CSV table of C-alpha atoms in Angstrom, one decimal:
chain,number,residue,atom,x,y,z
A,23,MET,CA,-0.4,0.1,-0.3
A,24,LYS,CA,1.1,3.4,-1.1
A,25,ARG,CA,1.8,5.4,2.1
A,26,LYS,CA,-0.2,9.2,2.6
A,27,TYR,CA,2.6,10.6,4.6
A,28,LYS,CA,5.8,9.9,2.9
A,29,GLY,CA,9.1,10.7,4.4
A,30,ILE,CA,8.0,10.7,8.2
A,31,GLU,CA,6.7,7.4,8.6
A,32,LYS,CA,9.3,6.8,11.4
A,33,ALA,CA,7.4,10.0,13.4
A,34,ALA,CA,4.2,8.5,12.4
A,35,VAL,CA,4.7,5.4,14.3
A,36,LYS,CA,5.9,7.1,17.6
A,37,PHE,CA,2.5,9.1,17.4
A,38,THR,CA,0.7,5.7,16.7
A,39,GLU,CA,2.6,4.3,19.7
A,40,LEU,CA,2.0,6.9,22.0
A,41,MET,CA,-1.6,7.2,21.2
A,42,ILE,CA,-1.8,3.6,21.6
A,43,GLN,CA,-0.3,4.0,25.3
A,44,ARG,CA,-2.7,7.1,26.0
A,45,ILE,CA,-5.6,5.3,25.2
A,46,LYS,CA,-4.9,2.1,27.7
A,47,GLU,CA,-4.5,4.5,30.5
A,48,ILE,CA,-7.8,5.9,29.6
A,49,SER,CA,-9.0,2.6,29.0
A,50,ASN,CA,-8.9,1.6,32.6
A,51,ASP,CA,-10.2,4.7,34.1
A,52,TRP,CA,-11.9,7.3,31.3
A,53,THR,CA,-12.4,9.7,34.1
A,54,LYS,CA,-8.8,11.0,33.8
A,55,PRO,CA,-8.3,14.0,31.1
A,56,TRP,CA,-6.8,13.5,27.7
A,57,ILE,CA,-4.0,16.1,28.5
A,58,PRO,CA,-3.7,17.9,32.0
A,59,VAL,CA,-3.7,20.7,32.9
A,60,ARG,CA,-1.2,20.9,35.5
A,61,ARG,CA,1.1,24.8,34.4
A,62,LYS,CA,0.5,28.1,33.1
A,63,ASN,CA,1.9,28.3,29.7
A,64,PHE,CA,3.2,25.2,29.9
A,65,TYR,CA,3.0,25.0,26.1
A,66,PRO,CA,5.5,23.0,24.0
A,67,ARG,CA,8.0,25.5,21.3
A,68,ASN,CA,11.7,25.0,20.2
A,69,ILE,CA,15.1,26.4,21.8
A,70,SER,CA,14.3,29.8,19.6
A,71,GLY,CA,10.8,29.5,22.0
A,72,ARG,CA,8.3,29.7,19.1
A,73,ARG,CA,5.4,27.3,19.9
A,74,TYR,CA,4.9,23.8,18.2
A,75,SER,CA,2.4,23.7,15.2
A,76,GLY,CA,0.3,21.2,14.3
A,77,GLY,CA,0.1,18.0,14.8
A,78,ASN,CA,3.4,18.1,17.0
A,79,THR,CA,1.6,20.1,19.7
A,80,ILE,CA,-0.9,17.5,20.8
A,81,MET,CA,1.9,14.3,20.3
A,82,ILE,CA,4.6,16.2,23.0
A,83,LEU,CA,1.7,17.1,25.5
A,84,ILE,CA,0.9,13.2,25.3
A,85,HIS,CA,4.5,12.6,25.2
A,86,MET,CA,5.5,14.8,28.5
A,87,ILE,CA,2.3,13.3,30.0
A,88,PHE,CA,4.6,10.1,29.8
A,89,ASN,CA,7.4,12.1,30.7
A,90,PRO,CA,7.3,14.9,33.8
A,91,PHE,CA,9.4,17.5,32.0
A,92,ARG,CA,10.2,21.0,33.8
A,93,THR,CA,10.1,22.9,30.7
A,94,PRO,CA,8.0,22.5,27.5
A,95,VAL,CA,11.3,23.8,25.8
A,96,PHE,CA,12.8,21.0,23.3
A,97,MET,CA,16.1,21.8,20.5
A,98,THR,CA,17.7,20.4,18.1
A,99,TYR,CA,20.8,17.5,17.8
A,100,ASN,CA,22.6,19.7,16.7
A,101,GLN,CA,21.6,22.9,18.2
A,102,ALA,CA,22.2,21.2,21.4
A,103,MET,CA,25.9,20.6,19.6
A,104,GLU,CA,26.3,24.3,19.0
A,105,LEU,CA,25.8,25.2,22.6
A,106,GLY,CA,28.3,22.6,23.5
A,107,LEU,CA,25.1,20.0,25.5
A,108,LYS,CA,25.5,16.3,25.9
A,109,VAL,CA,22.5,14.6,25.2
A,110,ARG,CA,21.5,11.4,27.0
A,111,GLU,CA,18.9,9.2,25.2
A,112,GLY,CA,15.2,10.1,25.4
A,113,ALA,CA,14.4,11.6,21.7
A,114,PHE,CA,10.8,12.8,20.3
A,115,PRO,CA,10.6,12.8,16.2
A,116,VAL,CA,8.5,15.9,15.4
A,117,TYR,CA,7.5,16.7,11.5
A,118,HIS,CA,7.7,18.8,9.4
A,119,PHE,CA,5.4,20.2,6.6
A,120,ASN,CA,6.5,21.9,2.8
A,121,TYR,CA,4.2,22.6,-0.4
A,122,MET,CA,5.4,22.0,-4.0
A,123,TYR,CA,3.5,22.7,-6.7
A,124,LEU,CA,3.2,20.6,-10.2
A,125,HIS,CA,2.2,21.9,-13.2
A,126,ARG,CA,-0.9,18.9,-14.6
A,127,ASP,CA,0.5,19.2,-18.1
A,128,THR,CA,3.6,19.8,-17.9
A,129,LYS,CA,4.7,19.0,-14.9
A,130,GLU,CA,6.9,21.9,-14.2
A,131,ARG,CA,7.0,22.5,-9.9
A,132,ILE,CA,7.3,24.7,-8.9
A,133,SER,CA,7.6,26.5,-4.4
A,134,GLU,CA,4.6,28.2,-2.6
A,135,LYS,CA,6.2,31.4,-2.9
A,136,GLU,CA,6.5,31.5,-6.3
A,137,TYR,CA,2.4,29.2,-6.9
A,138,ASN,CA,1.2,32.5,-4.7
A,139,MET,CA,2.7,35.3,-7.4
A,140,LEU,CA,0.7,33.7,-10.4
A,141,PRO,CA,-2.6,35.0,-11.4
A,142,ASP,CA,-5.9,33.2,-10.6
A,143,PHE,CA,-5.9,31.7,-14.3
A,144,GLU,CA,-2.4,29.6,-13.7
A,145,GLN,CA,-2.9,28.9,-10.5
A,146,ASP,CA,-6.0,26.2,-12.1
A,147,GLN,CA,-3.1,24.9,-13.6
A,148,TYR,CA,-1.2,23.4,-10.6
A,149,GLY,CA,-1.6,20.8,-7.5
A,150,ARG,CA,-0.4,20.9,-4.7
A,151,TYR,CA,1.7,18.3,-3.1
A,152,PRO,CA,3.3,17.9,0.0
A,153,ILE,CA,7.2,17.4,0.7
A,154,ALA,CA,7.6,16.0,4.3
A,155,LYS,CA,10.2,15.7,6.4
A,156,TYR,CA,10.8,14.5,10.6
A,157,TYR,CA,13.8,15.4,12.8
A,158,ASN,CA,14.2,14.4,16.6
A,159,VAL,CA,14.1,17.3,19.3
A,160,PHE,CA,15.5,16.4,23.0
A,161,ASN,CA,13.8,18.4,26.2
A,162,LEU,CA,16.3,20.3,27.5
A,163,ASP,CA,15.8,18.3,31.0
A,164,LEU,CA,17.9,14.9,28.2
A,165,THR,CA,20.5,18.1,27.9
A,166,ASP,CA,22.6,19.1,30.4
A,167,TYR,CA,21.7,22.4,30.2
A,168,PRO,CA,20.8,22.7,34.1
A,169,GLU,CA,24.9,22.4,35.0
A,170,LYS,CA,26.0,23.8,32.0
A,171,TYR,CA,23.7,27.4,32.6
A,172,PRO,CA,22.3,27.2,36.4
A,173,GLU,CA,21.6,31.0,36.4
A,174,ASP,CA,20.0,30.3,32.9
A,175,TRP,CA,17.9,27.0,34.1
A,176,ALA,CA,17.1,28.7,37.4
A,177,LYS,CA,15.1,31.6,35.4
A,178,LEU,CA,13.8,29.1,32.8
A,179,LEU,CA,11.7,27.3,35.7
A,180,ASP,CA,10.8,30.1,37.4
A,181,HIS,CA,8.3,30.8,34.5
A,182,TYR,CA,7.5,27.3,34.2
A,183,GLN,CA,6.6,26.3,37.5
A,184,LYS,CA,3.4,28.1,37.7
A,185,LYS,CA,0.5,26.0,38.4
A,186,VAL,CA,-3.0,27.2,37.4
A,187,LYS,CA,-5.4,28.5,40.2
A,188,LEU,CA,-8.5,27.3,39.8
A,189,ASN,CA,-11.4,28.7,41.5
A,190,GLU,CA,-12.7,25.9,43.6
A,191,ALA,CA,-15.2,27.8,45.7
A,192,GLU,CA,-17.1,28.0,42.9
A,193,MET,CA,-18.2,26.4,39.7
A,194,PHE,CA,-14.8,27.3,36.8
A,195,ASP,CA,-16.1,29.9,34.2
A,196,PHE,CA,-14.5,30.9,30.6
A,197,PRO,CA,-15.9,34.6,30.2
A,198,LEU,CA,-14.7,33.9,26.1
A,199,LEU,CA,-16.9,30.9,25.9
A,200,ASP,CA,-19.9,32.0,28.1
A,201,ARG,CA,-20.0,35.3,25.6
A,202,LEU,CA,-20.3,33.2,22.1
A,203,ILE,CA,-23.5,31.6,23.9
A,204,GLU,CA,-25.1,34.6,25.3
A,205,GLU,CA,-24.5,36.8,22.1
A,206,GLN,CA,-24.5,33.5,19.6
A,207,SER,CA,-22.0,34.5,18.1
A,208,TRP,CA,-20.7,30.9,17.2
A,209,ASP,CA,-21.1,29.1,13.6
A,210,CYS,CA,-24.6,28.0,14.6
A,211,PRO,CA,-26.7,28.3,17.6
A,212,ILE,CA,-26.2,26.8,20.1
A,213,ASN,CA,-29.1,26.3,22.7
A,214,LEU,CA,-29.0,25.0,26.1
A,215,GLN,CA,-31.4,23.3,27.4
A,216,ILE,CA,-32.0,20.9,30.7
A,217,GLN,CA,-31.8,17.8,28.7
A,218,ASN,CA,-29.4,14.7,29.3
A,219,ARG,CA,-27.1,14.9,26.5
A,220,ALA,CA,-25.4,17.1,24.8
A,221,PHE,CA,-25.4,17.1,20.5
A,222,TYR,CA,-24.3,18.4,17.5
A,223,ASN,CA,-27.6,18.4,15.1
A,224,LEU,CA,-25.7,19.0,11.2
A,225,THR,CA,-28.8,18.2,9.9
A,226,GLU,CA,-30.6,21.1,11.9
A,227,ASP,CA,-26.6,22.8,11.6
A,228,HIS,CA,-27.5,23.2,15.3
A,229,ILE,CA,-25.6,22.5,19.3
A,230,TRP,CA,-28.0,21.3,22.3
A,231,LEU,CA,-26.6,22.1,25.9
A,232,PRO,CA,-27.5,21.1,29.0
A,233,VAL,CA,-27.0,23.6,31.0
A,234,LYS,CA,-23.8,24.2,33.1
A,235,ARG,CA,-24.9,23.5,36.2
A,236,GLN,CA,-26.4,20.1,34.9
A,237,PHE,CA,-22.8,19.2,34.7
A,238,ALA,CA,-20.6,18.1,37.8
A,239,SER,CA,-18.1,20.8,36.7
A,240,GLY,CA,-18.4,23.9,35.4
A,241,GLU,CA,-14.4,22.1,33.2
A,242,SER,CA,-16.8,19.7,32.1
A,243,PHE,CA,-19.4,22.1,31.0
A,244,TYR,CA,-16.9,23.9,28.5
A,245,GLY,CA,-14.9,20.8,27.5
A,246,THR,CA,-18.9,19.5,26.3
A,247,LEU,CA,-19.7,22.1,24.6
A,248,LEU,CA,-16.1,22.2,22.8
A,249,HIS,CA,-15.8,19.0,21.7
A,250,GLU,CA,-19.9,19.6,20.2
A,251,MET,CA,-18.3,22.7,18.4
A,252,SER,CA,-15.4,20.6,16.9
A,253,HIS,CA,-18.2,18.6,15.7
A,254,SER,CA,-19.7,21.7,14.2
A,255,THR,CA,-17.1,22.9,12.1
A,256,GLY,CA,-17.4,19.6,10.3
A,257,HIS,CA,-20.3,21.1,8.3
A,258,GLN,CA,-19.8,21.7,4.5
A,259,GLU,CA,-19.5,25.0,5.0
A,260,ARG,CA,-17.0,25.0,6.9
A,261,LEU,CA,-13.9,22.8,6.7
A,262,LYS,CA,-16.0,20.0,5.2
A,263,ARG,CA,-15.7,16.9,6.5
A,264,LYS,CA,-17.6,13.0,6.1
A,265,MET,CA,-18.7,13.1,9.7
A,266,GLY,CA,-20.2,9.5,8.9
A,267,GLU,CA,-23.4,7.2,10.4
A,268,ARG,CA,-23.3,6.6,14.0
A,269,CYS,CA,-22.2,3.1,15.0
A,270,THR,CA,-20.1,3.4,11.4
A,271,PRO,CA,-16.3,3.5,11.1
A,272,GLY,CA,-16.6,7.7,10.0
A,273,TYR,CA,-18.5,8.5,12.1
A,274,ALA,CA,-16.2,7.0,15.2
A,275,LYS,CA,-13.1,9.0,13.7
A,276,GLU,CA,-15.0,11.6,13.8
A,277,GLU,CA,-15.3,11.1,17.2
A,278,LEU,CA,-11.7,11.0,17.6
A,279,ILE,CA,-11.4,13.9,15.6
A,280,ALA,CA,-14.2,16.1,17.7
A,281,GLU,CA,-12.4,14.4,21.2
A,282,LEU,CA,-8.2,15.2,20.7
A,283,SER,CA,-10.0,19.0,19.5
A,284,SER,CA,-11.5,20.0,22.3
A,285,ALA,CA,-8.6,18.3,24.3
A,286,LEU,CA,-6.0,20.3,22.1
A,287,LEU,CA,-8.6,23.3,23.0
A,288,GLY,CA,-9.2,23.0,26.2
A,289,TYR,CA,-5.4,22.5,26.9
A,290,PHE,CA,-4.9,26.4,25.8
A,291,MET,CA,-7.7,27.8,27.7
A,292,GLY,CA,-7.0,25.6,30.4
A,293,ILE,CA,-9.4,23.8,30.5
A,294,GLU,CA,-8.3,20.0,31.3
A,295,THR,CA,-11.5,17.9,29.4
A,296,ASN,CA,-12.5,14.4,29.4
A,297,ILE,CA,-13.5,11.7,27.4
A,298,SER,CA,-17.7,11.6,27.2
A,299,GLN,CA,-19.1,9.1,28.9
A,300,GLU,CA,-20.8,7.6,24.8
A,301,ASN,CA,-17.6,8.1,23.7
A,302,ALA,CA,-15.7,5.6,25.9
A,303,ALA,CA,-17.1,2.4,23.8
A,304,TYR,CA,-15.2,3.6,21.2
A,305,LEU,CA,-11.1,2.7,22.9
A,306,LYS,CA,-11.1,-0.3,21.8
A,307,TYR,CA,-11.8,0.9,18.1
A,308,TRP,CA,-9.4,3.0,18.2
A,309,ILE,CA,-6.8,1.1,19.3
A,310,GLU,CA,-7.6,-1.5,16.9
A,311,GLU,CA,-7.8,1.8,14.3
A,312,LEU,CA,-4.6,2.8,15.2
A,313,ASN,CA,-2.7,-0.9,15.5
A,314,SER,CA,-3.8,-1.4,11.6
A,315,GLU,CA,-3.0,1.2,9.4
A,316,VAL,CA,-0.4,3.8,10.8
A,317,ASP,CA,-1.9,6.7,8.6
A,318,PHE,CA,-5.3,6.5,10.8
A,319,LEU,CA,-3.9,9.1,13.4
A,320,MET,CA,-1.9,11.7,10.9
A,321,ASP,CA,-5.2,11.7,8.9
A,322,VAL,CA,-7.2,12.3,12.6
A,323,LEU,CA,-4.1,14.7,13.1
A,324,SER,CA,-4.1,16.6,10.0
A,325,ASP,CA,-8.3,17.4,10.5
A,326,VAL,CA,-7.0,18.4,14.4
A,327,VAL,CA,-4.9,20.9,13.4
A,328,LYS,CA,-7.6,22.9,10.6
A,329,VAL,CA,-10.3,22.8,13.5
A,330,VAL,CA,-8.0,24.2,16.7
A,331,ASN,CA,-7.1,26.5,13.8
A,332,TYR,CA,-10.4,27.2,12.8
A,333,THR,CA,-11.4,27.3,16.3
A,334,ILE,CA,-9.2,29.9,17.4
A,335,ASP,CA,-9.7,32.4,13.7
A,336,LYS,CA,-13.5,32.5,14.7
A,337,THR,CA,-13.5,33.0,18.5
A,338,GLY,CA,-11.0,35.1,19.2
A,339,PHE,CA,-8.9,33.5,21.7
A,340,GLU,CA,-6.0,34.7,22.3
A,341,LEU,CA,-2.3,32.3,22.5
A,342,PRO,CA,-0.4,33.8,25.2
A,343,ASP,CA,2.9,35.6,23.0
A,344,GLU,CA,5.8,33.3,22.2
A,345,ILE,CA,9.0,34.0,25.0
A,346,ASN,CA,11.9,34.9,23.1
A,347,ILE,CA,14.3,32.5,23.9
A,348,THR,CA,17.5,31.5,22.3
A,349,GLN,CA,21.0,29.8,23.1
A,350,PRO,CA,23.1,31.4,25.9
A,351,ALA,CA,26.4,33.0,24.8
A,352,LYS,CA,28.1,31.9,21.6
A,353,GLU,CA,30.7,33.5,19.5
A,354,SER,CA,30.1,33.2,16.0
A,355,THR,CA,30.2,35.3,13.1
A,356,ASN,CA,27.9,36.3,10.1
A,357,LYS,CA,29.0,34.4,7.0
A,358,HIS,CA,27.0,37.0,4.9
A,359,SER,CA,28.1,40.2,6.9
A,360,GLY,CA,31.0,39.9,8.4
A,361,LYS,CA,29.2,41.5,11.7
A,362,ASP,CA,30.5,40.4,15.2
A,363,CYS,CA,27.3,38.0,16.4
A,364,ARG,CA,28.2,38.0,20.3
A,365,ARG,CA,25.6,37.3,22.2
A,366,SER,CA,24.9,37.9,25.8
A,367,CYS,CA,23.8,34.3,28.2
A,368,CYS,CA,20.6,35.2,28.7
A,369,ASP,CA,19.6,38.0,26.2
A,370,ARG,CA,16.5,36.1,25.2
A,371,LEU,CA,17.1,32.7,26.7
A,372,ILE,CA,14.2,33.6,29.0
A,373,PRO,CA,10.6,36.3,29.4
A,374,GLN,CA,12.2,39.8,28.5
A,375,LYS,CA,11.3,42.0,30.8
A,376,ASP,CA,9.9,46.2,30.3
């Protein structure tokens, strides 16, 4: 069988093994959240400070469940060598897609930049195809960074060890989502009423939820809301997913897309989401699919990325600014300008203060 994700098969296999491990844990206790929210702004990022995106984000978060690193900062082997660091075993694969465009008749290949410069009628003559690659990254805990740069490490720990504080005296609330419901600013109506189940009705394009006080916690209410909102993005006027009929493989796949999308959205918002009681029945099926076809998870993650990006854009939710971090001091010369590129040890490794 032809692989859909040529070039990142090893990453796909690792991701699949990790997802199976997590689903098996949840199978033993389906009250466990997909991704625990332990610390504030604990988003996976590389040594330059840029947050990981796409399916990498959720898989690194799950990777960190089994490996409780003290910071969410990762680097490649080459970056570690440039800093004079030693690395231990425990690398994790991340992947990256670039896109090329192929002319349907001449078979000429052009870059995305070149494609974007073409007029619309010429763009129609090209088809887009992905070029994928993967590379291994190491968490700072898997290097001797703490010993080599103790002052910088202490500042990083201070930033990343801040725990999430919840108001335990009353139900958790999230004003942005409350306004979304009150103003009915989502793509389809969100109806709250006293009832025993939550669901998205594709035919009428409506979301139906029990009222908040019927839920055991505020997090459970918002997690369910995000789950049903994720389903609604599959409508033909939005992301156009094949939703599938109940009790079909397509339906089960759609449920996993909604589960992981709401889990990642919830993590960004500081909301722990649990698998729904109804979807606990799909756990065994998901494991079977993951075991039988490595492309299954990559297909799901591809849709999850689209759902999360769409929802963040539509709701106006803003992730915290990326922390501007870089390597400790290292003397180097810019080959092109000849200018001295020395940097101070802490100039960008930690959050900058005004």
